[in-house]
Amino acid sequence: DIQMTQSPSSLSASVGDRVTITCQASQDIANFLNWYQQKPGKAPKLLIYAAYNLETGVPSRFSGSGSGTDFTFTISSLQPEDIATYYCQQYNNLPYTFGQGTKLEIK
Amino acid sequence: EVQLVESGGSLVQPGGSLRLSCAGSGFTFSNYAMSWVRQAPGKGLEWVSAISGGDYSTYYADSVKGRFTISRDNSENTLYLQMHSLRAEDTAVYYCAKEVDPLVGLTPFDYWGQGTLVTVSS
């Protein structure tokens, strides 16, 4: 199975800050990497697919980059509504695997 | 509007069985692969099983292989997960999720249901 290592596991930032989360795959997954946002008590929501493509309706302050084994998720200017846990997920091989999540809090 | 609505979660004893359902609407259900993804309390996301849209090919995580069976009824726009020999570690919120292609493994999950809670405990 492909292991996905996300860091940090938690992050505290101020409104307006630039926030970056990284995700490393245990083997080359090309660009088969998605990012999801999950708010407490809610289902995950797709934000970024295929490493850097913004899902329709998602604000442009969210972005993704990377390929191969190393990926980055960025919020350019943190907003209060961005408080959530963020997960990366690879779909290069089954089983699909997720990172352990990054819990984002407002400082 | 795409909607996925899960049902069937409940409290069940270890060794017991349960069947989850996921009703889809707002899209042509048969055209898309579907998955079950679970989340244990306070933990991360774990993919459980998937089924293709057209040929009904099925796939399972090792942790549930031989105990869980995924199926779908395209005439009823419904996805199922039959769970047997349940263990405490199967306790989780179970989400159904839609892929963007009929074949499993090619696309992200673009829509998720709200989840249904399965608790395995005596």
mmCIF file of C-alpha atoms in Angstrom:
data_model
loop_
_atom_site.group_PDB
_atom_site.id
_atom_site.type_symbol
_atom_site.label_atom_id
_atom_site.label_comp_id
_atom_site.label_asym_id
_atom_site.label_seq_id
_atom_site.Cartn_x
_atom_site.Cartn_y
_atom_site.Cartn_z
ATOM 1 C CA ASP A 1 0.000 0.000 0.000
ATOM 2 C CA ILE A 2 1.119 3.559 -0.637
ATOM 3 C CA GLN A 3 1.687 5.472 2.597
ATOM 4 C CA MET A 4 0.803 9.156 2.658
ATOM 5 C CA THR A 5 2.641 11.279 5.224
ATOM 6 C CA GLN A 6 1.129 14.666 5.907
ATOM 7 C CA SER A 7 2.694 17.453 7.916
ATOM 8 C CA PRO A 8 2.143 19.162 10.173
ATOM 9 C CA SER A 9 -0.554 17.231 12.028
ATOM 10 C CA SER A 10 -1.857 20.501 13.461
ATOM 11 C CA LEU A 11 -1.338 24.132 12.668
ATOM 12 C CA SER A 12 -2.346 27.397 14.282
ATOM 13 C CA ALA A 13 -2.361 30.525 12.137
ATOM 14 C CA SER A 14 -3.857 34.008 12.048
ATOM 15 C CA VAL A 15 -6.482 35.332 9.664
ATOM 16 C CA GLY A 16 -4.695 36.533 6.542
ATOM 17 C CA ASP A 17 -1.708 34.237 6.977
ATOM 18 C CA ARG A 18 -0.356 32.041 4.206
ATOM 19 C CA VAL A 19 -0.721 28.406 5.252
ATOM 20 C CA THR A 20 1.140 25.465 3.739
ATOM 21 C CA ILE A 21 0.600 21.739 4.276
ATOM 22 C CA THR A 22 2.808 19.067 2.782
ATOM 23 C CA CYS A 23 2.064 15.491 1.781
ATOM 24 C CA GLN A 24 4.657 12.882 0.886
ATOM 25 C CA ALA A 25 3.882 9.597 -0.835
ATOM 26 C CA SER A 26 5.903 6.455 -0.153
ATOM 27 C CA GLN A 27 6.262 5.905 -3.899
ATOM 28 C CA ASP A 28 5.798 7.831 -7.129
ATOM 29 C CA ILE A 29 2.132 8.647 -7.673
ATOM 30 C CA ALA A 30 2.601 11.066 -10.591
ATOM 31 C CA ASN A 31 -0.098 13.709 -10.048
ATOM 32 C CA PHE A 32 -2.801 11.361 -8.695
ATOM 33 C CA LEU A 33 -3.253 13.383 -5.532
ATOM 34 C CA ASN A 34 -6.333 15.102 -4.126
ATOM 35 C CA TRP A 35 -6.935 17.449 -1.203
ATOM 36 C CA TYR A 36 -10.101 17.433 0.895
ATOM 37 C CA GLN A 37 -11.433 19.748 3.595
ATOM 38 C CA GLN A 38 -13.467 18.343 6.467
ATOM 39 C CA LYS A 39 -15.265 20.565 8.939
ATOM 40 C CA PRO A 40 -16.363 19.130 12.307
ATOM 41 C CA GLY A 41 -19.345 16.812 11.989
ATOM 42 C CA LYS A 42 -19.401 17.137 8.205
ATOM 43 C CA ALA A 43 -18.383 15.024 5.234
ATOM 44 C CA PRO A 44 -15.120 15.733 3.437
ATOM 45 C CA LYS A 45 -15.251 18.162 0.529
ATOM 46 C CA LEU A 46 -13.028 17.974 -2.534
ATOM 47 C CA LEU A 47 -10.901 21.104 -2.974
ATOM 48 C CA ILE A 48 -8.027 20.152 -5.289
ATOM 49 C CA TYR A 49 -7.799 17.196 -7.681
ATOM 50 C CA ALA A 50 -4.921 15.811 -9.718
ATOM 51 C CA ALA A 51 -2.446 17.735 -7.579
ATOM 52 C CA TYR A 52 -3.198 21.276 -8.723
ATOM 53 C CA ASN A 53 -6.687 21.513 -10.263
ATOM 54 C CA LEU A 54 -9.183 23.620 -8.327
ATOM 55 C CA GLU A 55 -12.606 21.987 -7.977
ATOM 56 C CA THR A 56 -15.467 24.090 -9.343
ATOM 57 C CA GLY A 57 -16.738 26.605 -6.810
ATOM 58 C CA VAL A 58 -13.705 26.424 -4.544
ATOM 59 C CA PRO A 59 -12.164 29.818 -3.716
ATOM 60 C CA SER A 60 -8.958 30.675 -5.529
ATOM 61 C CA ARG A 61 -7.059 31.198 -2.265
ATOM 62 C CA PHE A 62 -6.696 27.402 -2.208
ATOM 63 C CA SER A 63 -4.016 25.874 -4.415
ATOM 64 C CA GLY A 64 -1.983 22.711 -4.816
ATOM 65 C CA SER A 65 1.311 21.780 -6.391
ATOM 66 C CA GLY A 66 3.754 18.931 -6.728
ATOM 67 C CA SER A 67 4.199 15.629 -8.524
ATOM 68 C CA GLY A 68 5.878 12.295 -7.956
ATOM 69 C CA THR A 69 6.201 11.936 -4.190
ATOM 70 C CA ASP A 70 6.077 15.475 -2.815
ATOM 71 C CA PHE A 71 3.007 17.687 -2.774
ATOM 72 C CA THR A 72 1.990 20.993 -1.239
ATOM 73 C CA PHE A 73 -1.372 22.506 -0.364
ATOM 74 C CA THR A 74 -1.563 26.261 0.216
ATOM 75 C CA ILE A 75 -4.126 28.712 1.500
ATOM 76 C CA SER A 76 -2.878 32.103 0.353
ATOM 77 C CA SER A 77 -4.814 34.166 2.912
ATOM 78 C CA LEU A 78 -6.436 32.246 5.759
ATOM 79 C CA GLN A 79 -10.105 33.029 6.410
ATOM 80 C CA PRO A 80 -12.110 32.124 9.545
ATOM 81 C CA GLU A 81 -14.258 29.697 7.530
ATOM 82 C CA ASP A 82 -11.154 27.699 6.576
ATOM 83 C CA ILE A 83 -10.961 26.164 10.043
ATOM 84 C CA ALA A 84 -11.101 22.440 9.331
ATOM 85 C CA THR A 85 -9.020 19.317 8.974
ATOM 86 C CA TYR A 86 -7.352 18.828 5.605
ATOM 87 C CA TYR A 87 -6.499 15.456 4.059
ATOM 88 C CA CYS A 88 -4.442 14.439 1.064
ATOM 89 C CA GLN A 89 -5.413 11.266 -0.807
ATOM 90 C CA GLN A 90 -3.653 9.268 -3.503
ATOM 91 C CA TYR A 91 -5.545 7.480 -6.253
ATOM 92 C CA ASN A 92 -2.606 6.139 -8.261
ATOM 93 C CA ASN A 93 -3.126 2.634 -6.862
ATOM 94 C CA LEU A 94 -5.725 0.773 -4.883
ATOM 95 C CA PRO A 95 -6.203 0.814 -1.993
ATOM 96 C CA TYR A 96 -6.829 4.536 -1.995
ATOM 97 C CA THR A 97 -4.945 5.960 0.962
ATOM 98 C CA PHE A 98 -5.232 9.205 2.868
ATOM 99 C CA GLY A 99 -2.807 11.263 4.865
ATOM 100 C CA GLN A 100 -3.433 11.378 8.591
ATOM 101 C CA GLY A 101 -4.873 14.893 8.350
ATOM 102 C CA THR A 102 -3.835 18.410 9.314
ATOM 103 C CA LYS A 103 -6.041 20.194 11.829
ATOM 104 C CA LEU A 104 -6.025 23.906 11.136
ATOM 105 C CA GLU A 105 -6.920 26.344 13.907
ATOM 106 C CA ILE A 106 -7.112 30.112 14.184
ATOM 107 C CA LYS A 107 -4.512 31.727 16.416
ATOM 108 C CA GLU B 1 -28.244 18.767 -7.278
ATOM 109 C CA VAL B 2 -26.224 15.673 -6.476
ATOM 110 C CA GLN B 3 -27.249 14.034 -3.200
ATOM 111 C CA LEU B 4 -26.014 10.931 -1.434
ATOM 112 C CA VAL B 5 -27.944 9.774 1.620
ATOM 113 C CA GLU B 6 -26.652 6.924 3.748
ATOM 114 C CA SER B 7 -28.751 4.852 6.120
ATOM 115 C CA GLY B 8 -28.593 1.641 8.108
ATOM 116 C CA GLY B 9 -26.014 2.480 10.755
ATOM 117 C CA SER B 10 -26.715 1.310 14.290
ATOM 118 C CA LEU B 11 -25.328 -0.360 17.391
ATOM 119 C CA VAL B 12 -24.424 -4.005 16.742
ATOM 120 C CA GLN B 13 -22.706 -6.658 18.822
ATOM 121 C CA PRO B 14 -19.286 -8.023 17.906
ATOM 122 C CA GLY B 15 -19.705 -10.804 15.374
ATOM 123 C CA GLY B 16 -22.949 -9.330 14.120
ATOM 124 C CA SER B 17 -24.039 -8.164 10.679
ATOM 125 C CA LEU B 18 -25.373 -4.946 9.245
ATOM 126 C CA ARG B 19 -26.278 -3.596 5.812
ATOM 127 C CA LEU B 20 -25.698 0.017 4.909
ATOM 128 C CA SER B 21 -27.458 1.780 2.040
ATOM 129 C CA CYS B 22 -26.641 4.930 0.094
ATOM 130 C CA ALA B 23 -29.328 6.473 -2.082
ATOM 131 C CA GLY B 24 -28.101 8.659 -4.906
ATOM 132 C CA SER B 25 -30.027 11.375 -6.736
ATOM 133 C CA GLY B 26 -29.359 14.292 -9.051
ATOM 134 C CA PHE B 27 -27.061 12.314 -11.357
ATOM 135 C CA THR B 28 -27.100 9.216 -13.564
ATOM 136 C CA PHE B 29 -26.138 6.732 -10.846
ATOM 137 C CA SER B 30 -25.091 3.904 -13.171
ATOM 138 C CA ASN B 31 -22.489 6.084 -14.886
ATOM 139 C CA TYR B 32 -20.206 6.421 -11.871
ATOM 140 C CA ALA B 33 -18.025 4.287 -9.655
ATOM 141 C CA MET B 34 -18.903 4.486 -5.970
ATOM 142 C CA SER B 35 -16.950 3.859 -2.782
ATOM 143 C CA TRP B 36 -17.409 3.475 0.947
ATOM 144 C CA VAL B 37 -14.975 5.410 3.143
ATOM 145 C CA ARG B 38 -15.026 5.217 6.932
ATOM 146 C CA GLN B 39 -13.805 7.355 9.785
ATOM 147 C CA ALA B 40 -13.344 5.964 13.279
ATOM 148 C CA PRO B 41 -14.194 8.403 16.091
ATOM 149 C CA GLY B 42 -11.552 11.126 16.239
ATOM 150 C CA LYS B 43 -9.475 9.455 13.514
ATOM 151 C CA GLY B 44 -8.675 9.925 9.850
ATOM 152 C CA LEU B 45 -10.263 8.629 6.665
ATOM 153 C CA GLU B 46 -9.962 5.012 5.529
ATOM 154 C CA TRP B 47 -11.147 3.739 2.164
ATOM 155 C CA VAL B 48 -13.163 0.533 2.581
ATOM 156 C CA SER B 49 -14.502 -0.649 -0.771
ATOM 157 C CA ALA B 50 -15.407 0.434 -4.293
ATOM 158 C CA ILE B 51 -17.583 -0.756 -7.152
ATOM 159 C CA SER B 52 -17.467 0.289 -10.775
ATOM 160 C CA GLY B 53 -20.435 1.852 -12.507
ATOM 161 C CA GLY B 54 -20.808 -0.444 -15.488
ATOM 162 C CA ASP B 55 -19.354 -3.905 -15.008
ATOM 163 C CA TYR B 56 -19.826 -4.042 -11.220
ATOM 164 C CA SER B 57 -16.159 -4.830 -10.555
ATOM 165 C CA THR B 58 -15.504 -4.707 -6.818
ATOM 166 C CA TYR B 59 -12.482 -3.825 -4.708
ATOM 167 C CA TYR B 60 -11.801 -4.067 -0.976
ATOM 168 C CA ALA B 61 -9.360 -2.916 1.660
ATOM 169 C CA ASP B 62 -7.506 -5.829 3.245
ATOM 170 C CA SER B 63 -9.048 -4.932 6.608
ATOM 171 C CA VAL B 64 -12.555 -5.857 5.398
ATOM 172 C CA LYS B 65 -11.896 -8.404 2.640
ATOM 173 C CA GLY B 66 -13.943 -11.536 3.157
ATOM 174 C CA ARG B 67 -16.245 -9.843 5.695
ATOM 175 C CA PHE B 68 -17.795 -6.950 3.728
ATOM 176 C CA THR B 69 -19.557 -7.033 0.356
ATOM 177 C CA ILE B 70 -20.230 -3.980 -1.760
ATOM 178 C CA SER B 71 -23.050 -4.008 -4.297
ATOM 179 C CA ARG B 72 -25.274 -1.647 -6.200
ATOM 180 C CA ASP B 73 -28.744 -1.581 -7.697
ATOM 181 C CA ASN B 74 -28.614 0.860 -10.576
ATOM 182 C CA SER B 75 -32.361 0.561 -11.140
ATOM 183 C CA GLU B 76 -32.883 1.867 -7.588
ATOM 184 C CA ASN B 77 -29.908 4.274 -7.622
ATOM 185 C CA THR B 78 -28.665 2.658 -4.445
ATOM 186 C CA LEU B 79 -25.288 1.498 -3.169
ATOM 187 C CA TYR B 80 -24.977 -1.117 -0.444
ATOM 188 C CA LEU B 81 -22.391 -2.387 2.006
ATOM 189 C CA GLN B 82 -23.156 -5.726 3.629
ATOM 190 C CA MET B 83 -21.017 -6.168 6.717
ATOM 191 C CA HIS B 84 -20.511 -9.482 8.535
ATOM 192 C CA SER B 85 -18.341 -10.610 11.461
ATOM 193 C CA LEU B 86 -18.194 -7.073 12.756
ATOM 194 C CA ARG B 87 -15.411 -6.110 15.138
ATOM 195 C CA ALA B 88 -14.932 -3.248 17.561
ATOM 196 C CA GLU B 89 -12.416 -1.737 15.150
ATOM 197 C CA ASP B 90 -15.140 -1.421 12.505
ATOM 198 C CA THR B 91 -16.782 1.254 14.648
ATOM 199 C CA ALA B 92 -16.868 4.374 12.477
ATOM 200 C CA VAL B 93 -18.919 6.808 10.473
ATOM 201 C CA TYR B 94 -19.351 5.248 7.033
ATOM 202 C CA TYR B 95 -19.536 7.613 4.079
ATOM 203 C CA CYS B 96 -20.501 6.778 0.533
ATOM 204 C CA ALA B 97 -18.617 8.748 -2.073
ATOM 205 C CA LYS B 98 -19.034 9.208 -5.811
ATOM 206 C CA GLU B 99 -16.178 9.098 -8.300
ATOM 207 C CA VAL B 100 -16.048 11.111 -11.532
ATOM 208 C CA ASP B 101 -15.776 8.093 -13.873
ATOM 209 C CA PRO B 102 -17.483 4.726 -14.268
ATOM 210 C CA LEU B 103 -14.213 2.904 -13.634
ATOM 211 C CA VAL B 104 -12.743 2.631 -10.166
ATOM 212 C CA GLY B 105 -9.370 4.175 -9.530
ATOM 213 C CA LEU B 106 -9.192 6.952 -12.050
ATOM 214 C CA THR B 107 -10.724 9.967 -10.347
ATOM 215 C CA PRO B 108 -11.279 11.728 -7.033
ATOM 216 C CA PHE B 109 -14.398 11.616 -4.864
ATOM 217 C CA ASP B 110 -16.377 14.650 -5.946
ATOM 218 C CA TYR B 111 -19.453 14.103 -3.755
ATOM 219 C CA TRP B 112 -19.874 12.525 -0.336
ATOM 220 C CA GLY B 113 -22.900 11.609 1.740
ATOM 221 C CA GLN B 114 -23.387 12.846 5.289
ATOM 222 C CA GLY B 115 -22.372 9.515 6.788
ATOM 223 C CA THR B 116 -24.002 6.861 8.973
ATOM 224 C CA LEU B 117 -22.595 5.708 12.303
ATOM 225 C CA VAL B 118 -21.845 2.061 12.952
ATOM 226 C CA THR B 119 -21.006 1.148 16.535
ATOM 227 C CA VAL B 120 -19.767 -2.345 17.301
ATOM 228 C CA SER B 121 -19.987 -3.015 21.014
ATOM 229 C CA SER B 122 -21.438 -5.462 23.484
#
